[in-house]
Amino acid sequence: MIKIKLLLIYQREGWLSCFKPSILHHHNGHYSGNSSETLEKCLNKATTKKFLQSKNIKVPQGFATKKPLLKPPKGLDYPLFIKPCCEDGSLGIDCDSLVESEGELISKIEAKLLNHPAGIIVEEFIPGKEFNVGFLGNTNYEVLSVSYLDYSKHMGMGIHPFLSYSAKWDSDSLEFGINFKELPTSERDLREKIIGIGYKCGAALGCKGYFRVDIRERNGELYVLDVNPNPDINIDSGFVRQGKAAGYSYIDLLKKIIDLAIEESAERSRYYEAQCLGVH
């Protein structure tokens, strides 16, 4: 008789996605990608920032708030960037996310809290080039590729150089269709720095299966904007594009993610069996 165990391969759905792995984990089931702990930690961007700072990983300076402000903290350089603290997929990031003054910051925080009451994160806007680096693996990560976002076609159109919700998902928007380009081989030193930072983020946060790290540059320094465990893997997604750059077809990429899930489940089973037998 052949026994087939259920494998759940899923996409992130906000807080709901954090609970699915824990249920399967409890029943020794397979699931793709990252654990509940990693998903929950990364979904709360304020928690992620503090944790990365504790590991000496540079992030933009800023603060988080769950209520409107009468007087924002001092010491931050404008322009500032505001986004929901506990959303993914660029939800809540739009043309009002970039603010140039204290008065504008106060009013826009209040407005965004109406739709995102879990909190708003405010940070210095990092104006340089924006990079993505994708990884596969449970411990020894495989780098897929390093790419950068090319906003040049939007110059002169009054569109801000950052990836908004519309730029990702609204095909009718002027912002839609940001070009992603592979970092040239001539930028070897920069590529290795980006990979090193991404690898460090993944290891620190316990990322497994697949994840992406978003980074921007300012005055030669690299700052982590976000760590994305279980990024979007639809056929047109950036992560799949990075997989293709590394030689994976779409089917091969999905198969790799499934294989990693099965490997991780087997490793958990061995660990628990050893604990039960008193083997350390």
PDB file of N, CA and C in Angstrom, residues 21 41 67 69 75 83 93 96 109 112-113 138 141 158-160 177 208 225 255 261 267 279:
ATOM      1  N   PRO A  21       0.883  26.855   9.123  1.00  0.00           N
ATOM      2  CA  PRO A  21       2.000  25.942   9.387  1.00  0.00           C
ATOM      3  C   PRO A  21       1.964  25.345  10.793  1.00  0.00           C
ATOM      4  N   LYS A  41       6.838  36.862  12.722  1.00  0.00           N
ATOM      5  CA  LYS A  41       7.863  37.860  13.002  1.00  0.00           C
ATOM      6  C   LYS A  41       8.049  38.812  11.818  1.00  0.00           C
ATOM      7  N   LYS A  67      -1.407  54.965  16.943  1.00  0.00           N
ATOM      8  CA  LYS A  67      -2.357  56.053  17.174  1.00  0.00           C
ATOM      9  C   LYS A  67      -1.855  57.329  16.506  1.00  0.00           C
ATOM     10  N   LEU A  69      -0.521  61.062  15.861  1.00  0.00           N
ATOM     11  CA  LEU A  69       0.509  61.797  16.600  1.00  0.00           C
ATOM     12  C   LEU A  69       0.217  63.294  16.593  1.00  0.00           C
ATOM     13  N   GLY A  75      14.665  64.006  14.964  1.00  0.00           N
ATOM     14  CA  GLY A  75      15.903  63.322  14.610  1.00  0.00           C
ATOM     15  C   GLY A  75      15.872  62.511  13.341  1.00  0.00           C
ATOM     16  N   LYS A  83       4.136  53.235   5.908  1.00  0.00           N
ATOM     17  CA  LYS A  83       3.488  52.032   5.389  1.00  0.00           C
ATOM     18  C   LYS A  83       2.852  51.273   6.555  1.00  0.00           C
ATOM     19  N   ILE A  93       0.578  50.852   0.516  1.00  0.00           N
ATOM     20  CA  ILE A  93       1.646  51.705  -0.010  1.00  0.00           C
ATOM     21  C   ILE A  93       1.145  52.362  -1.287  1.00  0.00           C
ATOM     22  N   ASP A  96       0.595  58.490  -1.231  1.00  0.00           N
ATOM     23  CA  ASP A  96       0.627  59.210   0.041  1.00  0.00           C
ATOM     24  C   ASP A  96       1.657  58.644   1.011  1.00  0.00           C
ATOM     25  N   ILE A 109      -0.481  59.896   8.639  1.00  0.00           N
ATOM     26  CA  ILE A 109      -0.528  58.804   9.607  1.00  0.00           C
ATOM     27  C   ILE A 109      -1.961  58.607  10.079  1.00  0.00           C
ATOM     28  N   LYS A 112      -3.993  56.925   7.291  1.00  0.00           N
ATOM     29  CA  LYS A 112      -3.672  55.520   7.043  1.00  0.00           C
ATOM     30  C   LYS A 112      -4.117  54.613   8.187  1.00  0.00           C
ATOM     31  N   LEU A 113      -4.139  55.139   9.402  1.00  0.00           N
ATOM     32  CA  LEU A 113      -4.584  54.336  10.536  1.00  0.00           C
ATOM     33  C   LEU A 113      -6.063  53.953  10.430  1.00  0.00           C
ATOM     34  N   ASN A 138      16.698  25.393   3.178  1.00  0.00           N
ATOM     35  CA  ASN A 138      16.290  25.330   4.574  1.00  0.00           C
ATOM     36  C   ASN A 138      17.382  25.797   5.526  1.00  0.00           C
ATOM     37  N   TYR A 141      21.459  28.190   2.074  1.00  0.00           N
ATOM     38  CA  TYR A 141      20.602  28.799   1.054  1.00  0.00           C
ATOM     39  C   TYR A 141      21.267  28.842  -0.316  1.00  0.00           C
ATOM     40  N   GLY A 158       5.597  62.079 -12.765  1.00  0.00           N
ATOM     41  CA  GLY A 158       5.066  62.397 -11.448  1.00  0.00           C
ATOM     42  C   GLY A 158       4.836  61.180 -10.580  1.00  0.00           C
ATOM     43  N   ILE A 159       5.485  60.075 -10.897  1.00  0.00           N
ATOM     44  CA  ILE A 159       5.337  58.837 -10.139  1.00  0.00           C
ATOM     45  C   ILE A 159       6.559  58.648  -9.255  1.00  0.00           C
ATOM     46  N   HIS A 160       6.320  58.383  -7.983  1.00  0.00           N
ATOM     47  CA  HIS A 160       7.422  58.234  -7.030  1.00  0.00           C
ATOM     48  C   HIS A 160       8.206  56.944  -7.287  1.00  0.00           C
ATOM     49  N   GLY A 177       3.953  47.897 -13.951  1.00  0.00           N
ATOM     50  CA  GLY A 177       4.944  47.465 -14.922  1.00  0.00           C
ATOM     51  C   GLY A 177       6.349  47.979 -14.670  1.00  0.00           C
ATOM     52  N   LYS A 208      13.046  29.415   5.893  1.00  0.00           N
ATOM     53  CA  LYS A 208      13.204  28.093   5.294  1.00  0.00           C
ATOM     54  C   LYS A 208      12.364  28.000   4.029  1.00  0.00           C
ATOM     55  N   LEU A 225      14.941  46.815   3.650  1.00  0.00           N
ATOM     56  CA  LEU A 225      13.586  47.353   3.729  1.00  0.00           C
ATOM     57  C   LEU A 225      12.601  46.320   4.248  1.00  0.00           C
ATOM     58  N   LYS A 255       8.590  22.332  -7.795  1.00  0.00           N
ATOM     59  CA  LYS A 255       9.048  21.021  -7.327  1.00  0.00           C
ATOM     60  C   LYS A 255      10.143  21.184  -6.281  1.00  0.00           C
ATOM     61  N   ALA A 261      10.156  21.330   1.401  1.00  0.00           N
ATOM     62  CA  ALA A 261       9.146  21.143   2.442  1.00  0.00           C
ATOM     63  C   ALA A 261       9.194  19.722   2.999  1.00  0.00           C
ATOM     64  N   GLU A 267      13.232  16.229   8.660  1.00  0.00           N
ATOM     65  CA  GLU A 267      14.189  16.672   9.679  1.00  0.00           C
ATOM     66  C   GLU A 267      13.488  16.889  11.022  1.00  0.00           C
ATOM     67  N   VAL A 279      17.913  11.044  22.952  1.00  0.00           N
ATOM     68  CA  VAL A 279      19.186  11.243  22.257  1.00  0.00           C
ATOM     69  C   VAL A 279      19.397  12.734  22.055  1.00  0.00           C
TER      70      VAL A 279
END
